[in-house]
Short mmCIF file of C-alpha atoms in Angstrom, two decimals:
data_model
loop_
_atom_site.label_atom_id
_atom_site.label_comp_id
_atom_site.label_asym_id
_atom_site.label_seq_id
_atom_site.Cartn_x
_atom_site.Cartn_y
_atom_site.Cartn_z
CA UNK A 1 0.33 0.26 -0.37
CA UNK A 2 2.85 2.52 1.12
CA UNK A 3 4.89 2.25 -2.83
CA UNK A 4 1.26 2.53 -4.29
CA UNK A 5 1.22 6.10 -2.23
CA UNK A 6 4.49 7.00 -2.86
CA UNK A 7 5.54 9.53 -5.92
CA UNK A 8 9.05 9.61 -5.47
CA UNK A 9 10.42 12.85 -4.61
CA UNK A 10 7.44 13.99 -5.78
CA UNK A 11 4.97 13.47 -3.10
CA UNK A 12 4.77 16.90 -1.98
CA UNK A 13 3.91 18.53 -5.09
CA UNK A 14 1.13 15.71 -6.80
CA UNK A 15 -0.53 14.63 -2.96
CA UNK A 16 -0.84 18.79 -2.41
CA UNK A 17 -2.60 19.37 -5.74
CA UNK A 18 -4.70 16.01 -4.74
CA UNK A 19 -5.06 17.74 -1.28
CA UNK A 20 -6.32 21.79 -3.08
CA UNK A 21 -8.72 19.85 -5.24
CA UNK A 22 -10.52 18.72 -2.60
CA UNK A 23 -10.21 21.31 0.05
CA UNK A 24 -11.10 23.69 -2.53
CA UNK A 25 -13.96 21.74 -3.78
CA UNK A 26 -15.52 20.66 -0.48
CA UNK A 27 -15.43 24.68 0.63
CA UNK A 28 -17.64 25.03 -2.17
CA UNK A 29 -19.42 22.33 -1.15
CA UNK A 30 -20.30 24.07 2.14
CA UNK A 31 -20.55 27.34 1.46
CA UNK A 32 -23.60 26.38 -1.34
CA UNK A 33 -24.97 24.81 2.15
CA UNK A 34 -24.60 27.33 4.34
CA UNK A 35 -25.88 29.81 2.35
CA UNK A 36 -28.83 28.22 1.80
CA UNK A 37 -29.65 27.16 4.83
CA UNK A 38 -28.96 31.14 5.75
CA UNK A 39 -31.56 32.28 2.97
CA UNK A 40 -34.28 29.80 3.41
CA UNK A 41 -34.22 31.44 7.13
CA UNK A 42 -34.10 34.61 6.26
CA UNK A 43 -36.74 34.71 3.99
CA UNK A 44 -39.64 32.91 6.28
CA UNK A 45 -38.65 35.22 9.27
CA UNK A 46 -39.36 37.86 7.11
CA UNK A 47 -42.34 36.06 5.74
CA UNK A 48 -43.51 35.95 9.66
CA UNK A 49 -43.62 39.20 10.13
CA UNK A 50 -45.25 40.41 7.41
CA UNK A 51 -47.83 38.16 8.33
CA UNK A 52 -48.07 39.17 11.93
CA UNK B 1 -36.95 41.23 -31.79
CA UNK B 2 -38.22 44.43 -30.24
CA UNK B 3 -36.58 48.02 -31.45
CA UNK B 4 -35.02 47.73 -27.64
CA UNK B 5 -33.37 44.43 -27.87
CA UNK B 6 -32.01 45.31 -31.15
CA UNK B 7 -30.75 48.06 -29.81
CA UNK B 8 -29.23 46.60 -27.27
CA UNK B 9 -27.57 44.30 -29.40
CA UNK B 10 -26.02 47.11 -32.01
CA UNK B 11 -24.47 48.19 -28.61
CA UNK B 12 -23.15 45.37 -27.52
CA UNK B 13 -21.48 44.09 -30.45
CA UNK B 14 -20.10 47.36 -30.75
CA UNK B 15 -18.61 47.67 -26.92
CA UNK B 16 -17.05 43.87 -28.08
CA UNK B 17 -15.99 44.75 -31.92
CA UNK B 18 -14.05 48.18 -30.26
CA UNK B 19 -12.57 46.06 -27.09
CA UNK B 20 -11.59 42.84 -29.69
CA UNK B 21 -9.54 45.82 -31.93
CA UNK B 22 -8.30 47.81 -29.33
CA UNK B 23 -6.78 44.49 -27.68
CA UNK B 24 -5.49 42.91 -31.29
CA UNK B 25 -3.96 46.86 -32.12
CA UNK B 26 -2.17 46.12 -28.03
CA UNK B 27 -1.11 42.50 -28.46
CA UNK B 28 0.64 43.47 -31.93
CA UNK B 29 2.36 46.41 -30.73
CA UNK B 30 3.91 45.19 -27.79
CA UNK B 31 4.31 41.78 -29.08
CA UNK B 32 7.71 41.82 -28.97
CA UNK B 33 8.03 43.15 -25.34
CA UNK B 34 5.14 39.46 -24.56
CA UNK B 35 7.58 37.45 -25.93
CA UNK B 36 9.02 35.61 -23.03
CA UNK B 37 12.23 34.67 -23.92
CA UNK B 38 14.65 35.64 -26.89
CA UNK B 39 16.08 32.35 -29.48
CA UNK B 40 19.97 32.02 -29.87
CA UNK B 41 19.66 33.48 -33.26
CA UNK B 42 18.02 36.73 -31.79
CA UNK B 43 21.12 37.33 -29.70
CA UNK B 44 23.93 35.93 -32.58
CA UNK B 45 22.66 38.96 -33.92
CA UNK B 46 22.74 41.35 -31.47
CA UNK B 47 19.14 41.47 -31.04
CA UNK B 48 18.58 41.75 -26.95
CA UNK B 49 18.73 44.56 -24.16
CA UNK B 50 21.62 45.49 -23.25
CA UNK B 51 22.95 46.13 -19.26
CA UNK B 52 19.90 44.41 -17.96
CA UNK B 53 19.26 40.66 -18.02
CA UNK B 54 17.08 38.80 -20.47
CA UNK B 55 15.34 35.42 -21.01
CA UNK B 56 17.80 32.75 -23.58
CA UNK B 57 15.08 30.02 -24.79
CA UNK B 58 16.35 27.25 -26.60
CA UNK B 59 17.32 23.41 -26.71
CA UNK B 60 20.25 22.29 -25.18
CA UNK B 61 22.47 21.26 -28.28
CA UNK B 62 23.16 17.26 -27.76
CA UNK B 63 26.50 16.73 -26.70
CA UNK B 64 27.35 20.35 -25.89
CA UNK B 65 26.97 19.93 -21.70
CA UNK B 66 30.22 19.79 -19.40
CA UNK B 67 31.44 20.61 -15.71
CA UNK B 68 34.25 23.33 -15.39
CA UNK B 69 36.32 21.31 -13.46
CA UNK B 70 37.03 22.51 -9.57
CA UNK B 71 33.76 24.35 -9.12
CA UNK B 72 30.38 23.53 -9.53
CA UNK B 73 29.79 26.20 -13.15
CA UNK B 74 28.11 23.52 -16.12
CA UNK B 75 28.42 24.68 -19.36
CA UNK B 76 25.65 23.81 -22.22
CA UNK B 77 25.22 24.76 -25.69
CA UNK B 78 21.87 26.50 -26.06
CA UNK B 79 20.60 26.35 -30.08
CA UNK B 80 17.81 27.09 -32.36
CA UNK B 81 18.87 24.85 -35.47
CA UNK B 82 19.93 28.00 -36.33
CA UNK B 83 22.74 29.88 -34.08
CA UNK B 84 24.42 28.04 -30.52
CA UNK B 85 24.83 30.29 -27.47
CA UNK B 86 27.55 29.13 -24.93
CA UNK B 87 25.43 29.60 -21.59
CA UNK B 88 27.60 29.29 -18.23
CA UNK B 89 25.73 28.38 -15.04
CA UNK B 90 26.28 27.81 -11.32
CA UNK B 91 23.62 25.89 -9.30
CA UNK B 92 21.40 22.96 -9.42
CA UNK B 93 19.67 22.23 -12.65
CA UNK B 94 15.65 20.92 -12.64
CA UNK B 95 15.46 17.51 -12.93
CA UNK B 96 14.44 17.40 -17.01
CA UNK B 97 17.17 19.36 -17.75
CA UNK B 98 19.06 17.40 -20.47
CA UNK B 99 21.06 17.61 -23.14
CA UNK B 100 17.89 17.79 -26.77
CA UNK B 101 14.94 19.23 -24.11
CA UNK B 102 14.20 22.63 -24.47
CA UNK B 103 15.15 25.05 -22.08
CA UNK B 104 14.78 28.70 -20.98
CA UNK B 105 17.77 30.65 -19.02
CA UNK B 106 17.51 33.90 -17.03
CA UNK B 107 20.93 35.95 -17.35
CA UNK B 108 22.75 38.36 -19.30
CA UNK B 109 25.61 38.68 -21.48
CA UNK B 110 28.97 38.40 -20.02
CA UNK B 111 30.64 38.82 -23.79
CA UNK B 112 29.23 38.65 -26.96
CA UNK B 113 30.39 34.73 -26.84
CA UNK B 114 28.83 34.12 -23.30
CA UNK B 115 25.62 33.83 -21.90
CA UNK B 116 26.13 33.90 -17.79
CA UNK B 117 22.91 32.56 -16.47
CA UNK B 118 21.65 33.74 -13.31
CA UNK B 119 18.48 30.87 -13.72
CA UNK B 120 17.59 27.85 -15.55
CA UNK B 121 14.84 26.83 -16.30
CA UNK B 122 13.79 23.43 -18.46
CA UNK B 123 11.03 22.79 -20.90
CA UNK B 124 8.52 19.97 -21.36
CA UNK B 125 6.46 19.67 -24.57
CA UNK B 126 3.32 18.45 -24.80
CA UNK B 127 4.18 14.60 -25.47
CA UNK B 128 2.79 12.08 -22.76
CA UNK B 129 3.65 8.99 -22.96
CA UNK B 130 4.57 5.40 -20.85
CA UNK B 131 8.83 4.77 -20.55
CA UNK B 132 8.03 1.25 -22.48
CA UNK B 133 6.58 3.09 -25.60
CA UNK B 134 9.24 5.95 -25.38
CA UNK B 135 11.62 2.98 -25.54
CA UNK B 136 9.93 1.44 -28.43
CA UNK B 137 9.71 4.70 -30.37
CA UNK B 138 13.57 5.23 -30.07
CA UNK B 139 14.39 2.02 -31.09
CA UNK B 140 12.58 2.24 -34.05
CA UNK B 141 13.85 5.94 -35.45
CA UNK B 142 17.67 4.35 -34.82
CA UNK B 143 17.28 1.05 -36.23
CA UNK C 1 -40.28 20.15 -31.12
CA UNK C 2 -42.73 20.49 -29.42
CA UNK C 3 -41.27 19.49 -25.79
CA UNK C 4 -38.65 21.05 -26.72
CA UNK C 5 -40.09 25.00 -26.93
CA UNK C 6 -41.76 23.92 -24.04
CA UNK C 7 -39.16 23.02 -22.08
CA UNK C 8 -37.46 26.28 -23.24
CA UNK C 9 -39.95 28.91 -21.83
CA UNK C 10 -39.90 27.03 -18.67
CA UNK C 11 -36.52 26.96 -18.23
CA UNK C 12 -37.45 31.10 -18.87
CA UNK C 13 -39.18 31.66 -15.86
CA UNK C 14 -37.59 31.32 -12.15
CA UNK C 15 -40.80 29.04 -10.53
CA UNK C 16 -40.44 26.04 -13.45
CA UNK C 17 -36.32 26.11 -13.32
CA UNK C 18 -36.74 26.36 -10.08
CA UNK C 19 -38.76 22.98 -9.75
CA UNK C 20 -36.87 21.38 -12.28
CA UNK C 21 -33.42 21.91 -11.27
CA UNK C 22 -34.40 20.38 -8.25
CA UNK C 23 -35.11 16.77 -9.57
CA UNK C 24 -31.23 16.98 -11.35
CA UNK C 25 -29.36 18.59 -8.26
CA UNK C 26 -28.61 14.98 -6.53
CA UNK C 27 -27.39 12.97 -9.65
CA UNK C 28 -25.08 15.64 -10.83
CA UNK C 29 -23.36 15.25 -7.50
CA UNK C 30 -23.66 11.72 -7.22
CA UNK C 31 -21.83 11.87 -10.65
CA UNK C 32 -19.77 13.86 -9.99
CA UNK C 33 -18.76 12.72 -6.76
CA UNK C 34 -18.26 9.06 -8.21
CA UNK C 35 -15.95 10.21 -11.41
CA UNK C 36 -13.84 11.92 -9.48
CA UNK C 37 -13.17 8.90 -7.36
CA UNK C 38 -12.74 6.71 -10.41
CA UNK C 39 -10.27 9.28 -12.15
CA UNK C 40 -8.38 9.95 -9.45
CA UNK C 41 -7.66 6.47 -8.55
CA UNK C 42 -6.96 5.52 -12.28
CA UNK C 43 -5.13 8.51 -12.88
CA UNK C 44 -3.13 8.10 -9.49
CA UNK C 45 -2.21 4.12 -9.76
CA UNK C 46 -3.67 3.08 -12.64
CA UNK C 47 -1.86 5.31 -15.60
CA UNK C 48 1.75 4.78 -16.33
CA UNK C 49 4.25 7.15 -15.50
CA UNK C 50 5.35 9.89 -18.05
CA UNK C 51 8.86 8.75 -20.05
CA UNK C 52 9.97 12.51 -19.46
CA UNK C 53 8.44 13.63 -16.13
CA UNK C 54 8.09 10.28 -13.84
CA UNK C 55 4.79 10.50 -11.50
CA UNK C 56 4.83 14.16 -10.96
CA UNK C 57 2.46 14.47 -14.22
CA UNK C 58 -0.09 13.16 -12.85
CA UNK C 59 -0.78 16.38 -11.10
CA UNK C 60 -1.93 16.97 -15.11
CA UNK C 61 -5.19 15.26 -14.09
CA UNK C 62 -6.79 17.83 -11.59
CA UNK C 63 -4.95 20.52 -13.18
CA UNK C 64 -5.70 20.11 -16.72
CA UNK C 65 -9.79 19.17 -16.00
CA UNK C 66 -9.56 22.87 -14.27
CA UNK C 67 -8.40 24.64 -16.66
CA UNK C 68 -11.03 23.54 -19.38
CA UNK C 69 -13.09 24.23 -16.61
CA UNK C 70 -12.03 27.89 -15.95
CA UNK C 71 -12.23 28.83 -19.88
CA UNK C 72 -15.79 27.36 -20.44
CA UNK C 73 -17.51 28.58 -16.88
CA UNK C 74 -16.19 31.93 -18.23
CA UNK C 75 -17.59 31.66 -21.62
CA UNK C 76 -20.90 30.56 -19.56
CA UNK C 77 -20.71 33.45 -17.96
CA UNK C 78 -20.39 35.39 -21.07
CA UNK C 79 -22.97 33.89 -23.18
CA UNK C 80 -25.36 34.18 -20.12
CA UNK C 81 -24.25 37.58 -20.22
CA UNK C 82 -25.09 38.30 -23.34
CA UNK C 83 -28.73 36.85 -22.75
CA UNK C 84 -29.05 38.68 -19.15
CA UNK C 85 -28.01 42.36 -21.29
CA UNK C 86 -30.26 42.38 -24.21
CA UNK C 87 -33.44 40.59 -22.97
CA UNK C 88 -33.03 40.71 -19.49
CA UNK C 89 -34.20 37.22 -18.58
CA UNK C 90 -33.92 36.82 -15.15
CA UNK C 91 -32.64 32.56 -15.17
CA UNK C 92 -29.74 34.02 -17.02
CA UNK C 93 -28.70 36.56 -14.42
CA UNK C 94 -29.04 33.95 -11.62
CA UNK C 95 -26.66 31.42 -14.12
CA UNK C 96 -24.40 33.70 -14.88
CA UNK C 97 -23.58 34.96 -10.94
CA UNK C 98 -23.83 31.72 -9.88
CA UNK C 99 -21.59 30.42 -12.57
CA UNK C 100 -18.29 32.93 -11.40
CA UNK C 101 -17.46 31.19 -7.82
CA UNK C 102 -16.60 28.10 -8.50
CA UNK C 103 -15.35 29.39 -11.76
CA UNK C 104 -13.08 31.39 -9.83
CA UNK C 105 -12.54 28.56 -7.78
CA UNK C 106 -11.40 26.15 -11.23
CA UNK C 107 -9.18 29.27 -12.00
CA UNK C 108 -7.37 29.11 -8.70
CA UNK C 109 -6.83 25.79 -8.43
CA UNK C 110 -5.85 25.38 -12.02
CA UNK C 111 -2.63 28.37 -11.20
CA UNK C 112 -2.10 26.63 -7.62
CA UNK C 113 -1.84 22.98 -9.22
CA UNK C 114 0.24 24.86 -12.28
CA UNK C 115 2.63 26.08 -9.51
CA UNK C 116 2.48 22.54 -7.69
CA UNK C 117 3.93 21.39 -11.27
CA UNK C 118 5.77 24.06 -12.73
CA UNK C 119 7.94 24.17 -8.96
CA UNK C 120 9.54 20.06 -9.89
CA UNK C 121 9.61 20.08 -13.84
CA UNK C 122 11.06 24.06 -15.20
CA UNK C 123 12.45 25.03 -11.58
CA UNK C 124 10.00 27.66 -10.48
CA UNK C 125 6.78 27.90 -9.13
CA UNK C 126 5.70 30.89 -11.33
CA UNK C 127 7.06 32.94 -13.74
CA UNK C 128 5.33 35.96 -15.87
CA UNK C 129 4.95 34.04 -19.08
CA UNK C 130 1.68 34.66 -21.53
CA UNK C 131 -0.22 31.18 -20.02
CA UNK C 132 -0.08 32.26 -16.58
CA UNK C 133 -0.10 35.96 -17.13
CA UNK C 134 -4.02 35.71 -18.77
CA UNK C 135 -5.11 32.79 -16.57
CA UNK C 136 -4.03 35.46 -13.30
CA UNK C 137 -6.20 38.09 -15.60
CA UNK C 138 -8.96 35.26 -15.87
CA UNK C 139 -9.14 35.24 -11.82
CA UNK C 140 -9.38 39.05 -11.89
CA UNK C 141 -12.09 38.86 -14.21
CA UNK C 142 -14.18 36.83 -12.04
CA UNK C 143 -13.50 38.45 -8.97
CA UNK C 144 -14.36 41.50 -11.31
CA UNK C 145 -17.98 40.48 -12.17
CA UNK C 146 -19.20 39.39 -8.59
CA UNK C 147 -17.01 42.70 -7.03
CA UNK C 148 -19.80 44.84 -9.69
CA UNK C 149 -22.36 42.57 -8.51
CA UNK C 150 -22.08 43.13 -4.68
CA UNK C 151 -21.06 46.62 -5.42
CA UNK C 152 -24.73 47.50 -6.45
CA UNK C 153 -26.35 45.75 -3.97
CA UNK C 154 -29.53 48.03 -3.36
CA UNK C 155 -30.84 46.93 -6.97
CA UNK C 156 -29.58 43.38 -7.57
CA UNK C 157 -31.22 43.44 -11.63
CA UNK C 158 -29.01 46.02 -12.63
CA UNK C 159 -26.45 44.82 -10.56
CA UNK C 160 -26.78 41.76 -12.62
CA UNK C 161 -26.38 43.96 -16.02
CA UNK C 162 -23.56 46.00 -15.17
CA UNK C 163 -21.74 42.92 -14.43
CA UNK C 164 -22.93 41.40 -17.46
CA UNK C 165 -21.29 44.10 -19.77
CA UNK C 166 -17.75 42.89 -17.29
CA UNK C 167 -18.35 39.85 -18.49
CA UNK C 168 -18.95 40.61 -22.06
CA UNK C 169 -15.80 42.67 -22.59
CA UNK C 170 -13.66 40.21 -20.57
CA UNK C 171 -14.48 37.41 -23.09
CA UNK C 172 -11.81 38.66 -25.29
CA UNK C 173 -9.19 37.03 -22.68
CA UNK C 174 -10.48 33.25 -23.76
CA UNK C 175 -8.84 33.22 -27.08
CA UNK C 176 -5.64 35.22 -25.56
CA UNK C 177 -5.48 32.34 -23.23
CA UNK C 178 -6.08 29.58 -25.74
CA UNK C 179 -3.65 30.13 -28.00
CA UNK C 180 -0.82 32.34 -25.43
CA UNK C 181 1.57 29.79 -26.22
CA UNK C 182 1.17 29.72 -29.96
CA UNK C 183 1.78 33.75 -30.12
CA UNK C 184 4.35 33.88 -27.79
CA UNK C 185 7.51 31.85 -26.72
CA UNK C 186 6.98 30.61 -23.16
CA UNK C 187 7.45 28.79 -20.61
CA UNK C 188 4.42 26.66 -21.22
CA UNK C 189 3.74 23.65 -23.71
CA UNK C 190 1.74 23.77 -26.07
CA UNK C 191 -1.72 22.02 -25.68
CA UNK C 192 -1.56 18.47 -25.71
CA UNK C 193 -6.02 17.66 -26.36
CA UNK C 194 -7.82 20.03 -28.45
CA UNK C 195 -11.54 19.89 -29.39
CA UNK C 196 -10.86 19.96 -33.24
CA UNK C 197 -8.49 17.01 -33.35
CA UNK C 198 -4.98 17.34 -35.13
CA UNK C 199 -2.30 15.91 -32.95
CA UNK C 200 -2.94 14.29 -30.10
CA UNK C 201 0.20 14.49 -27.40
CA UNK C 202 -1.93 11.59 -25.13
CA UNK C 203 -1.83 8.48 -27.57
CA UNK C 204 -1.93 6.04 -24.85
CA UNK C 205 -5.17 4.83 -23.23
CA UNK C 206 -4.54 4.37 -19.73
CA UNK C 207 -2.68 8.25 -19.65
CA UNK C 208 -6.02 9.55 -21.63
CA UNK C 209 -8.28 8.21 -20.03
CA UNK C 210 -8.35 9.39 -15.98
CA UNK C 211 -7.82 12.94 -18.07
CA UNK C 212 -11.68 12.32 -19.63
CA UNK C 213 -12.81 11.21 -16.91
CA UNK C 214 -12.21 13.78 -14.55
CA UNK C 215 -12.89 16.50 -17.22
CA UNK C 216 -16.53 14.99 -16.75
CA UNK C 217 -16.64 15.07 -12.93
CA UNK C 218 -15.54 18.76 -12.58
CA UNK C 219 -18.77 19.47 -15.53
CA UNK C 220 -20.67 17.34 -13.88
CA UNK C 221 -19.27 19.68 -10.22
CA UNK C 222 -19.76 22.79 -12.00
CA UNK C 223 -23.29 21.68 -12.99
CA UNK C 224 -24.28 20.85 -9.21
CA UNK C 225 -22.98 23.88 -7.83
CA UNK C 226 -24.27 26.07 -10.26
CA UNK C 227 -27.81 24.96 -10.32
CA UNK C 228 -27.54 24.66 -6.70
CA UNK C 229 -26.56 28.79 -6.26
CA UNK C 230 -28.70 29.73 -9.24
CA UNK C 231 -32.14 28.45 -7.29
CA UNK C 232 -30.85 30.44 -4.11
CA UNK C 233 -29.83 33.55 -6.23
CA UNK C 234 -33.78 32.48 -7.67
CA UNK C 235 -34.95 32.60 -3.95
CA UNK C 236 -33.04 36.16 -2.88
CA UNK C 237 -34.06 38.07 -5.64
CA UNK C 238 -37.91 36.75 -5.99
CA UNK C 239 -38.47 36.48 -2.13
CA UNK C 240 -41.42 38.72 -2.81
CA UNK C 241 -42.99 36.67 -5.10
CA UNK C 242 -45.57 33.75 -4.36
CA UNK C 243 -44.10 30.90 -5.64
CA UNK C 244 -40.82 31.24 -2.91
CA UNK C 245 -42.96 30.77 -0.14
CA UNK C 246 -44.71 28.37 -1.29
CA UNK C 247 -41.35 26.51 -2.28
CA UNK C 248 -40.25 26.72 1.19
CA UNK C 249 -43.08 25.91 3.24
CA UNK C 250 -43.88 22.63 1.44
CA UNK C 251 -39.81 21.29 2.21
#
């Protein structure tokens, strides 16, 4: 398993790139869902205020 | 299409056209300044900036790489198959540096014949293949 | 034919765009995730090393798809910007503004993975050659489109039109990026794969396959991310309309 993961002297560069790819897409994914939650809370509270 | 939409479409087309023409003129006018490196042919025709460092690009000539004794310096020729320029460099060469491969050297002309490099970058081409395939190709080329 | 016309009209109206794309999100995400996992395992462990660059060339499997997406998404932003500017279509505005963050992200990813590839191979993280400089300008264009939009936060429709104008003008950068390695001398090599066919720099199928799989995976992730943001955008800008309330109470 370790030999499979070994990219020789390019370990840092190859795995660094893969990690960047994963982290940045994960950040995008999380930010979408956070935005969505915030938005629906905001709209609902506004509508409640208008009804009362 | 309504007249307002047509007007907007014409307006935006004019804007795009104007920007495209302006960019094209700009890029043509400054073509030389945007070149990343000078070729050995240009350098041997004395067409290079004096008194400041510039980039020299080309191929490392086959069989030209030699170490200078009692120092860490290396010397090699950069060629574009039209002219050669001798380059001297002290330091670690990049992994991809080898004879017959592309190279970009940053430095200055110490004399009319010698380019002293402060930094050497390797350039690779757009071809990728497994080592076995490369071996086969090479044996085919040299029967 | 009628079906296509009907579909076109439905996608143009915010409530039905919202309803229809709701069904697409999960399949797109699942496809993106599955293809990414398959593509990366294939590229990292099964593809053979390169004859010149050894294992370091595997950075290509994230760098090249990200670079393709950075151009592809900007082209979509430009087209949507044109539609938004001329026809004032709300859905086009939503798609345009929803594409900008994910496009900026792919551009940043292209630059960063390019640096990580440049250091071991060329010998430098960064140099001001035409390809790298024009890609950096692309990142600034994405940031500019988002910045202009948020600067006019009192009128989102006017803000979208101004952002569209910037996006359309920025389209001129796309051919410059594409042909930068042909018009000027550069450290970056030419294109290995071109849509028009011609000579391919990657003939080995085991090297090409992970690249194409990753290209597909990033397209699906873009669709997922963009549609999600476009739906949010429509909810926010149409929050006084009755369909928004209906959507939110249904959940």
